[in-house]
Structures are given as C-alpha cells and as structure tokens.
Short mmCIF file of C-alpha atoms and ligand atoms in Angstrom, two decimals:
data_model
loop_
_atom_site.label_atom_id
_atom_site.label_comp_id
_atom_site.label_asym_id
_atom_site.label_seq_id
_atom_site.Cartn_x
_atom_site.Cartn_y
_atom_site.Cartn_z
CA UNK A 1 -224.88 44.20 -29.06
CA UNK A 2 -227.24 44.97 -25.99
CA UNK A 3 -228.22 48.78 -25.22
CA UNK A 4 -226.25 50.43 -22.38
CA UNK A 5 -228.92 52.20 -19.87
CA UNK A 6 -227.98 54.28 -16.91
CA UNK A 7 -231.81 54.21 -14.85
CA UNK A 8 -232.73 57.58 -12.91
CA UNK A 9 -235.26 56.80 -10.42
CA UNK A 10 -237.60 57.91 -7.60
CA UNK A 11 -238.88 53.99 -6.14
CA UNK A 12 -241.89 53.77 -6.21
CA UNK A 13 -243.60 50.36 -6.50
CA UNK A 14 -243.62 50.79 -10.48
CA UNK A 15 -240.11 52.18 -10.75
CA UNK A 16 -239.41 48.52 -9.11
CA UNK A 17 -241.33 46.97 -11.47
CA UNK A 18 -239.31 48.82 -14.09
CA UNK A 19 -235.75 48.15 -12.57
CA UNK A 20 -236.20 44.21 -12.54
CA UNK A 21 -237.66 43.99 -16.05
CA UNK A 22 -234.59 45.89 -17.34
CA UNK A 23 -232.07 43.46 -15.00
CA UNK A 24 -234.31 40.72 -16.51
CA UNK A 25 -233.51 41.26 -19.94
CA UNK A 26 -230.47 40.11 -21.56
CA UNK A 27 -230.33 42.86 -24.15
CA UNK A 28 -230.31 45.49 -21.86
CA UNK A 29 -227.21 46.48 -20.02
CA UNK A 30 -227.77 48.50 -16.75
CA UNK A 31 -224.72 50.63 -16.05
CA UNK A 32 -225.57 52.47 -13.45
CA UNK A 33 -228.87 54.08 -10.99
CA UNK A 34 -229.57 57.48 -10.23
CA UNK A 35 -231.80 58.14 -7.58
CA UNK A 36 -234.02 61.56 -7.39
CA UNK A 37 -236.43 62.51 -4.75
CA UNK A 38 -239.96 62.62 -6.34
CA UNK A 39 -242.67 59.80 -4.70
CA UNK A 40 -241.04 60.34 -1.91
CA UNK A 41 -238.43 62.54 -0.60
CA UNK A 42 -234.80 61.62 -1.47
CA UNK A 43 -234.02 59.81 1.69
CA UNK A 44 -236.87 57.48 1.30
CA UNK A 45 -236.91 56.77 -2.18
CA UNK A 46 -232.79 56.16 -2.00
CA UNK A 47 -233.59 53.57 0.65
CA UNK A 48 -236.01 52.15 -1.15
CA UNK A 49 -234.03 51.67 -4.02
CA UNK A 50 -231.11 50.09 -1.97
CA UNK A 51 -233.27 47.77 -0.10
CA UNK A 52 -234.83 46.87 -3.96
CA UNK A 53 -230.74 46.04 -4.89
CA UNK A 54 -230.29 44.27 -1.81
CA UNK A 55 -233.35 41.65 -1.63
CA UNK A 56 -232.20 40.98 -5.72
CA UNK A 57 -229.01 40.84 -4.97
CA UNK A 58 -227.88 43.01 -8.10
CA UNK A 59 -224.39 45.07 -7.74
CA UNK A 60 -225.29 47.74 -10.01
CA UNK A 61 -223.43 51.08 -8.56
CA UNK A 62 -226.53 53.61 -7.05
CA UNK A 63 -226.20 56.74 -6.55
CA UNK A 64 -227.93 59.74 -4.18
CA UNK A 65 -229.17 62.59 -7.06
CA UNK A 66 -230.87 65.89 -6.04
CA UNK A 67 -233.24 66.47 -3.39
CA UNK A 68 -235.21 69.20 -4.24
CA UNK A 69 -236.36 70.61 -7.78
CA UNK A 70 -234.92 73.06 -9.70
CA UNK A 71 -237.09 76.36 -9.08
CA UNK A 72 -239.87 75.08 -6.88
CA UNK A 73 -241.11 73.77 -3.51
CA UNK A 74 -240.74 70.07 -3.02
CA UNK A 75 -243.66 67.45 -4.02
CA UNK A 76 -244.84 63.98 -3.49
CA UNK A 77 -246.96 61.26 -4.20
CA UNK A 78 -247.35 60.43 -0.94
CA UNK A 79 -250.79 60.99 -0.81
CA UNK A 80 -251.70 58.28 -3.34
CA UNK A 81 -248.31 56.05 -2.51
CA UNK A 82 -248.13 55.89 1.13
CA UNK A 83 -245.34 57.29 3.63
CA UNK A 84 -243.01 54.95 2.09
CA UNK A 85 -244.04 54.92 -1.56
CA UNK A 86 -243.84 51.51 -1.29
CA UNK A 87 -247.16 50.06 -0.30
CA UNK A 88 -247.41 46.43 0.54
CA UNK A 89 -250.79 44.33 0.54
CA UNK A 90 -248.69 41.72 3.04
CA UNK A 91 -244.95 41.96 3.60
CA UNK A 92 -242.31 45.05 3.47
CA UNK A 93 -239.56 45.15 1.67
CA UNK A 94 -236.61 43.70 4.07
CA UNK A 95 -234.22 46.56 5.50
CA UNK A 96 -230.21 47.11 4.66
CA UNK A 97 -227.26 48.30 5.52
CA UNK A 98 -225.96 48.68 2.00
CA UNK A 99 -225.03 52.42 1.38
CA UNK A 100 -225.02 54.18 -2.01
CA UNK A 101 -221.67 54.79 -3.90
CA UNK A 102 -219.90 57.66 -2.93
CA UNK A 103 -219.89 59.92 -6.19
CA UNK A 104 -223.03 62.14 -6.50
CA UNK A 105 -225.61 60.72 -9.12
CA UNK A 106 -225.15 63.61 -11.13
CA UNK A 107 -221.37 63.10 -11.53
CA UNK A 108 -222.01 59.79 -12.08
CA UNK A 109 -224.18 59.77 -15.12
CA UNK A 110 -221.68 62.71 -16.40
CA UNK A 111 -218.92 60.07 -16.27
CA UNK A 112 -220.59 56.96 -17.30
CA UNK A 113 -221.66 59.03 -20.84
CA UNK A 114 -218.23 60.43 -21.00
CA UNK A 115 -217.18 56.65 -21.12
CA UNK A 116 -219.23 55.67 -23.83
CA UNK A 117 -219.62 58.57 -26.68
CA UNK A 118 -222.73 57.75 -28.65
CA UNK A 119 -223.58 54.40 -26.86
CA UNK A 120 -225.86 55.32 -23.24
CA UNK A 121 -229.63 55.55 -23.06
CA UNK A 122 -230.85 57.75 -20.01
CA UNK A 123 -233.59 56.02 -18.76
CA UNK A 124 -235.37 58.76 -16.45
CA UNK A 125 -238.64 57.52 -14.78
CA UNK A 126 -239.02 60.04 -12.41
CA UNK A 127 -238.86 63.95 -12.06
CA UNK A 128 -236.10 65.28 -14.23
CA UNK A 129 -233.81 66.98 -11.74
CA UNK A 130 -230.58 65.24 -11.84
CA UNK A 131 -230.89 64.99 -15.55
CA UNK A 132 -231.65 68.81 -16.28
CA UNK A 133 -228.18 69.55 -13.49
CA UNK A 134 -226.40 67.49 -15.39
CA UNK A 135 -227.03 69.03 -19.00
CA UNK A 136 -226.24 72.46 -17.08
CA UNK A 137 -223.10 71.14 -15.83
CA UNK A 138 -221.67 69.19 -18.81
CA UNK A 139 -222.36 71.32 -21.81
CA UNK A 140 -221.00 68.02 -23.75
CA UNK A 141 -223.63 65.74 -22.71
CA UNK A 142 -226.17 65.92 -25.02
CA UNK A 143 -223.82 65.07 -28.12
CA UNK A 144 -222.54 62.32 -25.99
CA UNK A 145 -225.87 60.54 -24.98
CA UNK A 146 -227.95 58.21 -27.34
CA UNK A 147 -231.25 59.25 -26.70
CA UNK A 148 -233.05 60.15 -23.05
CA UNK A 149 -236.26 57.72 -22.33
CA UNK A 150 -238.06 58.81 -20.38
CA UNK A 151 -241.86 58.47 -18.44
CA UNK A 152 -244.09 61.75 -18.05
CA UNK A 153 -246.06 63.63 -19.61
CA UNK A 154 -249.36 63.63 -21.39
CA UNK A 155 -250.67 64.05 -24.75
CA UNK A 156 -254.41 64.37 -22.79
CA UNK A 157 -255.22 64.21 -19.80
CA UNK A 158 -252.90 64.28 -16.67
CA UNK A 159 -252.75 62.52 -13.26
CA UNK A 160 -251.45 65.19 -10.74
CA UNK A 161 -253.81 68.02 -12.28
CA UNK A 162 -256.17 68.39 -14.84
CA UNK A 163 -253.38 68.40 -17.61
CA UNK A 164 -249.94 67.65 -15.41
CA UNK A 165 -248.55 64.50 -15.36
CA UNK A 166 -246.60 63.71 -11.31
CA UNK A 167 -243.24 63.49 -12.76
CA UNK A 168 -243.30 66.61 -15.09
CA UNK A 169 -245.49 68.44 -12.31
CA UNK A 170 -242.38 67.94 -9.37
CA UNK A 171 -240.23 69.56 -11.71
CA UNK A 172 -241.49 71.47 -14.72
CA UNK A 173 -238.15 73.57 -14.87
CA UNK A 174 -235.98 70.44 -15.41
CA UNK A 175 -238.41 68.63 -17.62
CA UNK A 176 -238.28 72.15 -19.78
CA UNK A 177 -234.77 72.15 -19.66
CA UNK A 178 -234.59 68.33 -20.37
CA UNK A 179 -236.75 68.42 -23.65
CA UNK A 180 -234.88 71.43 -24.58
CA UNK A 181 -231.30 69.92 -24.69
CA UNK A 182 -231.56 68.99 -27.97
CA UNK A 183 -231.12 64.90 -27.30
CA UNK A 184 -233.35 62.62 -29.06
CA UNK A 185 -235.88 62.95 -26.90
CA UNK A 186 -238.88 59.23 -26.50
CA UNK A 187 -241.55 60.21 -24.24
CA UNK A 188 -243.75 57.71 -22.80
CA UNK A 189 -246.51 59.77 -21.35
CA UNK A 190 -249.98 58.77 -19.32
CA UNK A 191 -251.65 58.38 -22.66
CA UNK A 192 -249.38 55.26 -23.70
CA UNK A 193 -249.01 54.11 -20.30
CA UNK A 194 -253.26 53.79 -19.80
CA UNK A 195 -253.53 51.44 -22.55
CA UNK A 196 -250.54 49.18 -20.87
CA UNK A 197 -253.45 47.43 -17.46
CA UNK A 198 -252.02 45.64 -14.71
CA UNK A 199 -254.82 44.02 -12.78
CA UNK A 200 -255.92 40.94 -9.91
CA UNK A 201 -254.89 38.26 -12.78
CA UNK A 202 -251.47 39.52 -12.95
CA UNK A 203 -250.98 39.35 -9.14
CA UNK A 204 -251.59 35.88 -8.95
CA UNK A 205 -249.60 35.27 -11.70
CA UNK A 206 -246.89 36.50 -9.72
CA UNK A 207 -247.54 34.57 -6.50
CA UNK A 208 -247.96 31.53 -8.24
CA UNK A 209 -244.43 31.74 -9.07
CA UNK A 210 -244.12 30.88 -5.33
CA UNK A 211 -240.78 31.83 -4.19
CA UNK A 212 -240.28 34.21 -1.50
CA UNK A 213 -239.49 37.30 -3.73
CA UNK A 214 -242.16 36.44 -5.94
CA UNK A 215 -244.61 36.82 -3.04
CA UNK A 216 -243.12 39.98 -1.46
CA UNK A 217 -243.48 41.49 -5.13
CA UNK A 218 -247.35 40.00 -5.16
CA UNK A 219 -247.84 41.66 -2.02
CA UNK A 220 -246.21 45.27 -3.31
CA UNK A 221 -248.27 44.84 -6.59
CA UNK A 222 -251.52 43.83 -5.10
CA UNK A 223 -250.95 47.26 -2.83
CA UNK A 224 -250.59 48.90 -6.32
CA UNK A 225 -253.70 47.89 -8.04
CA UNK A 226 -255.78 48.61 -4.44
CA UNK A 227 -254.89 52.10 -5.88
CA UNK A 228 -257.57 51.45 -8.54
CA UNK A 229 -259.84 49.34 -6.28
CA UNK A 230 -259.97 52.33 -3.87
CA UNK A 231 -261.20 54.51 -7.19
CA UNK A 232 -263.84 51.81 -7.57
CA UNK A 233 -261.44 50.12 -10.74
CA UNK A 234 -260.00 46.98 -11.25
CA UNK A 235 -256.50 48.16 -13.21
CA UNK A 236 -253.74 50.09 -12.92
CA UNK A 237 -252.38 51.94 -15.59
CA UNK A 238 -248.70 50.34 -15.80
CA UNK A 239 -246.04 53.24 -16.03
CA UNK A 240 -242.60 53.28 -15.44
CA UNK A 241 -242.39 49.78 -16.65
CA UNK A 242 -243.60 50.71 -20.08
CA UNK A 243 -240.86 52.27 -21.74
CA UNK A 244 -238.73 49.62 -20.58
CA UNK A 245 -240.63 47.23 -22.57
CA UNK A 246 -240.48 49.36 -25.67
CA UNK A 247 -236.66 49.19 -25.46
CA UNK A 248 -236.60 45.31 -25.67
CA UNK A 249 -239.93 44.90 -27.73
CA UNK A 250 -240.15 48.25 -30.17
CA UNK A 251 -242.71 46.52 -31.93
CA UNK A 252 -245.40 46.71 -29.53
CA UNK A 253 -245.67 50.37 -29.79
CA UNK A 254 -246.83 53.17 -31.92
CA UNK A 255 -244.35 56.14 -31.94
CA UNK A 256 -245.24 60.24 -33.67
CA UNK A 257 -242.98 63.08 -33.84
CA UNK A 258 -243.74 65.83 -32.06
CA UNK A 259 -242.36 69.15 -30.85
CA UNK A 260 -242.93 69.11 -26.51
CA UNK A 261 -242.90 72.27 -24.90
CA UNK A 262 -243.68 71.85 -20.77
CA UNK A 263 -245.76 74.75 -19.59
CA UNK A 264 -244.09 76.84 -16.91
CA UNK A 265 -246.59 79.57 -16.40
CA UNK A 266 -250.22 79.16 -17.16
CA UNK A 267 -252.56 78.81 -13.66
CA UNK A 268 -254.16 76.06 -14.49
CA UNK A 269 -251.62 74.55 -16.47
CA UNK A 270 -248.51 74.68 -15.22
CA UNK A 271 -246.14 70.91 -16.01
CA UNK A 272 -248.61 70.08 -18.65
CA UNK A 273 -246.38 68.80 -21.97
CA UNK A 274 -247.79 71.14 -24.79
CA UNK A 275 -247.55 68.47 -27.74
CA UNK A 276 -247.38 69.83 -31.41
CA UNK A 277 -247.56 67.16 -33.76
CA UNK A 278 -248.14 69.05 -36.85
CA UNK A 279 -244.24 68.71 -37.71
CA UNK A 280 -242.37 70.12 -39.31
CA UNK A 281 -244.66 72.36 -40.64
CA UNK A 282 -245.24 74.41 -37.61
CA UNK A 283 -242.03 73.43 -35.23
CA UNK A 284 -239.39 71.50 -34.99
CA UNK A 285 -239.61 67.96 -34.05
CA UNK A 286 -237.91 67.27 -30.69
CA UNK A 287 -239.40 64.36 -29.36
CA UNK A 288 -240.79 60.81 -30.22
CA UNK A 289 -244.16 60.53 -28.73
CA UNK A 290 -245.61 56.79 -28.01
CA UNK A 291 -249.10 57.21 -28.97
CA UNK A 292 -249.81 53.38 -29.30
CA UNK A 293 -249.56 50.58 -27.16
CA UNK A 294 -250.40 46.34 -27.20
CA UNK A 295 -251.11 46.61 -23.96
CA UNK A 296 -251.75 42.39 -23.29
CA UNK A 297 -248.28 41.43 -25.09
CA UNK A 298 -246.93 44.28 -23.01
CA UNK A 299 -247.93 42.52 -20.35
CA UNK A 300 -247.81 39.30 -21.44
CA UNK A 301 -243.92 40.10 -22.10
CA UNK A 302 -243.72 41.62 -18.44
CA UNK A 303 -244.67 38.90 -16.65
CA UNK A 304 -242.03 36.42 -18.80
CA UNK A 305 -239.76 38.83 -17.12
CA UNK A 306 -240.74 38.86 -13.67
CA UNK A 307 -241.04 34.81 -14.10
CA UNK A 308 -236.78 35.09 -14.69
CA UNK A 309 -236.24 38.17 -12.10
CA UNK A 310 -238.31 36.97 -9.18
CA UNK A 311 -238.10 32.89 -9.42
C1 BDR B 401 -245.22 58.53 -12.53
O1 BDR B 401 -245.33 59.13 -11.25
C2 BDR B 401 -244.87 58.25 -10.26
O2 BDR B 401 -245.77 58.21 -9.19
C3 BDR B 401 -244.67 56.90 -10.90
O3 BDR B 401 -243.55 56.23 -10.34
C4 BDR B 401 -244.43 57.25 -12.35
O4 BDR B 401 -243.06 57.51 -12.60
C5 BDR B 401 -246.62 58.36 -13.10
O5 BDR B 401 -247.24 59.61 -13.22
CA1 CA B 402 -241.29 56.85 -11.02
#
C-alpha cells in the first residue's frame, strides 16, 4: 500500500530535488502540487514548478496557492537564490506553455483530503500559507489528513535570523496556525537537515549519469552547493529533500516528541519554533521532531533516486 502525498511547494532548486525523489519512488503516490510564493514570489516559483513538470514529463495536477502571507509583508530568498530561485551553474531550465489547473491550490488540497479520509500526507516544504487557509476554511481537515510533513524550523540555530528558519520566518502566522491544528504534526527542521551534506562528489555523480536531464540537474545542483563555496564551504545542507527520504526510509532518522510553539512577537525572535521536549510533563506533545539523521545513506539513497528520475 504506497502513502498518498499531496506536495505544497515554493521551487526552489531543493524543492526540485524533493519533487523528483518523491516521483522516483514507487511507494510514494503524488496526488497532487500546491504551489505557494516563498523563494520567490508566486508567479515565479509557479513557473518554475511547471517548467520542473514539463522537462519530466510528469502529469501530476498543479495548482496556483496564495501569494502573500497571512499577516505580514511579503519575503524572499532571493538574495541567497537568485531572481529566479533557480540558479544554474550551466543551463536553465527549458520554458513552457503548460498552465496550472484551474481550481485554486487551496481548494484543491481541501478536495483531494475530502477524497481520502485518513489516507493523505501534506507534504509542505515551503511557507505554510495555503496550508494554514485551508485549516481556516475546512474546519474538517485536520481529522481528515494523516499527518502534515513538513520542512522548517529549528531546534538551534536558524538560517534567515539568528533563531528563524526561511520557511517559518515568511509566514510565522500560518506556521502558528499550522502546528496548532491539532494534526500529527513531523517537523524536519535545519537541525536534521545540516547533518543530511550535498557536496562536489554528488554533482558529478549526477552528470555522470549523462543524459540531458541529468546534466541540466548537475548544472542546477552545482549552482546550489556554489551557495556554500561562496561562504568559503564545500556542502550544502540538503533540505526539502530530507523529509522525503524519511517517508520512504524511516529508518535513517531519529524522531522526539515535542510540543512547537512559533514565536510571533519577540524582537529578536520572531518565526523561531520554541521546542519543548520535556513532554508530557510540561505540555502537550504536538509534534514529532527529527533530531537524528544518517546523513551518507540519506544521500546515498538520494542519488539511487535521481539515477531512476533523471536517466
Ligand atoms: C527552506 O527555505 C527554502 O529556501 C528552501 O527551499 C527550504 O524549503 C530552508 O530553510
Ligand atoms: Ca522550499
């Protein structure tokens, strides 16, 4: 019996990354894609993720989400992404006509839970806008849904400020909302994700797969780990792709309960995900936090992945 995902997305090199490990494995079934502005505003990261479904030539429905968070202004990542959010070392990702589906992506994910009571995974693996709209607009969802997976957060450190995580930090409202639905909540925050490296080996694992879409994704994750280069590194922590792999390989990780609370307020720490693990003696669990990670079989199982998506 494979697990039913719906993806919500903001593409994004590693949100790509993500997407074609979940097409590539056979126990996950992809129902549906969500798209929410976050890297990039909506129209960009929508046409990304088109022009991603076009060069693989999937015919998973996508769908346009929200454009702008909850309560605040817009942000991107931009500034460490690129205009397009999709930085390339060599070659771009090839333009398309396609158009997304109709129905909003909020509807959409609505409907495709409503169709299967008990059974979806929300996969959410970028700011949680269209998933905090839709538990305000379907009051039924959250007894409907099998868990929500998502990236963001931190038990430590964060990435967008001192204690922020990017995807929690574009919309702090919705992640509060999100964690607060009362849905099994499995958090794979920049703690986990650090331990999971991508680095110059694993590009030329990639190319030497030789096909053409194995060496426009070389290109795109070469661009990726220059992020680290440019900070005088060698790897890239690997994110959005990591929970995927803890859906088809549980074993690899480490998991804690914890209650997550997402700051709204404090100066300095606004988006940061306040993580009590001393449950339940002092609040109610929540959330399952990955605290562990075998990063090389992580990897080791990614690229076996790519090898089927890309060749
Ligand atoms: C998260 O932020 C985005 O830039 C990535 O796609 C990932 O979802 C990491 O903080
Ligand atoms: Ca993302």
């Amino acid at each position: 019996m494979s697990t039913e995902i719906w993806l919500d997305t903001d593409p994004g090199f590693d949100d790509w990354m993500a997407w074609a490990l979940l097409q590539a494995e056979p126990g996950l079934k992809l129902v549906g894609v969500s798209v929410v502005a976050g890297n990039a505003p909506l129209r960009q990261t929508l046409a990304n993720a088109l022009r991603i479904r076009a060069l693989h030539g999937w015919t998973v429905p996508v769908h346009a989400g929200c454009e702008r968070p909850l309560v605040q202004a817009p942000v991107t990542a931009q500034d460490v992404l690129g205009e397009t959010a999709m930085a390339t070392a060599g070659r771009a990702l090839p333009l398309t006509r396609a158009q997304p589906v109709a129905a909003h992506g909020v509807q959409a994910l609505i409907d495709a839970a409503r169709a299967r009571p008990g059974r979806l995974t929300l996969l959410a693996l970028g700011p949680l806008t269209n998933l905090a709209t839709a538990f305000d607009a379907a009051p039924d969802l959250p007894a409907l849904l099998k868990a929500v997976v998502l990236m963001g957060g931190s038990t430590d450190r964060g990435n967008t400020t001192a204690v922020a995580e990017f995807n929690i930090h574009a919309d702090p409202e919705a992640a509060a909302r999100v964690f607060g639905a009362g849905v099994p909540v499995v958090m794979f925050g920049l703690n986990v994700c650090r331990q999971v490296l991508v680095g110059d080996e694993h590009v030329r694992a990639v190319r030497a797969l030789g096909t053409e879409r194995a060496l426009l994704f070389a290109d795109h994750l070469d661009a990726y780990v220059g992020i680290a280069r440019r900070r005088g590194g060698t790897h890239m922590a690997v994110y959005d792709p990591t929970p995927v792999a803890w859906l088809s390989r549980p074993e690899l990780f480490a998991l804690e309960p914890a209650h997550v609370d997402v700051e709204l307020e404090g100066r300095l720490t606004r988006g940061m995900t306040v993580c009590e693990f001393r449950v339940p003696a002092r609040a109610r669990p929540n959330t399952r936090v990955a605290t562990q990670a075998d990063g090389p079989e992580v990897m080791a199982w990614s690229l076996r992945g790519l090898a089927r998506v890309l060749s």
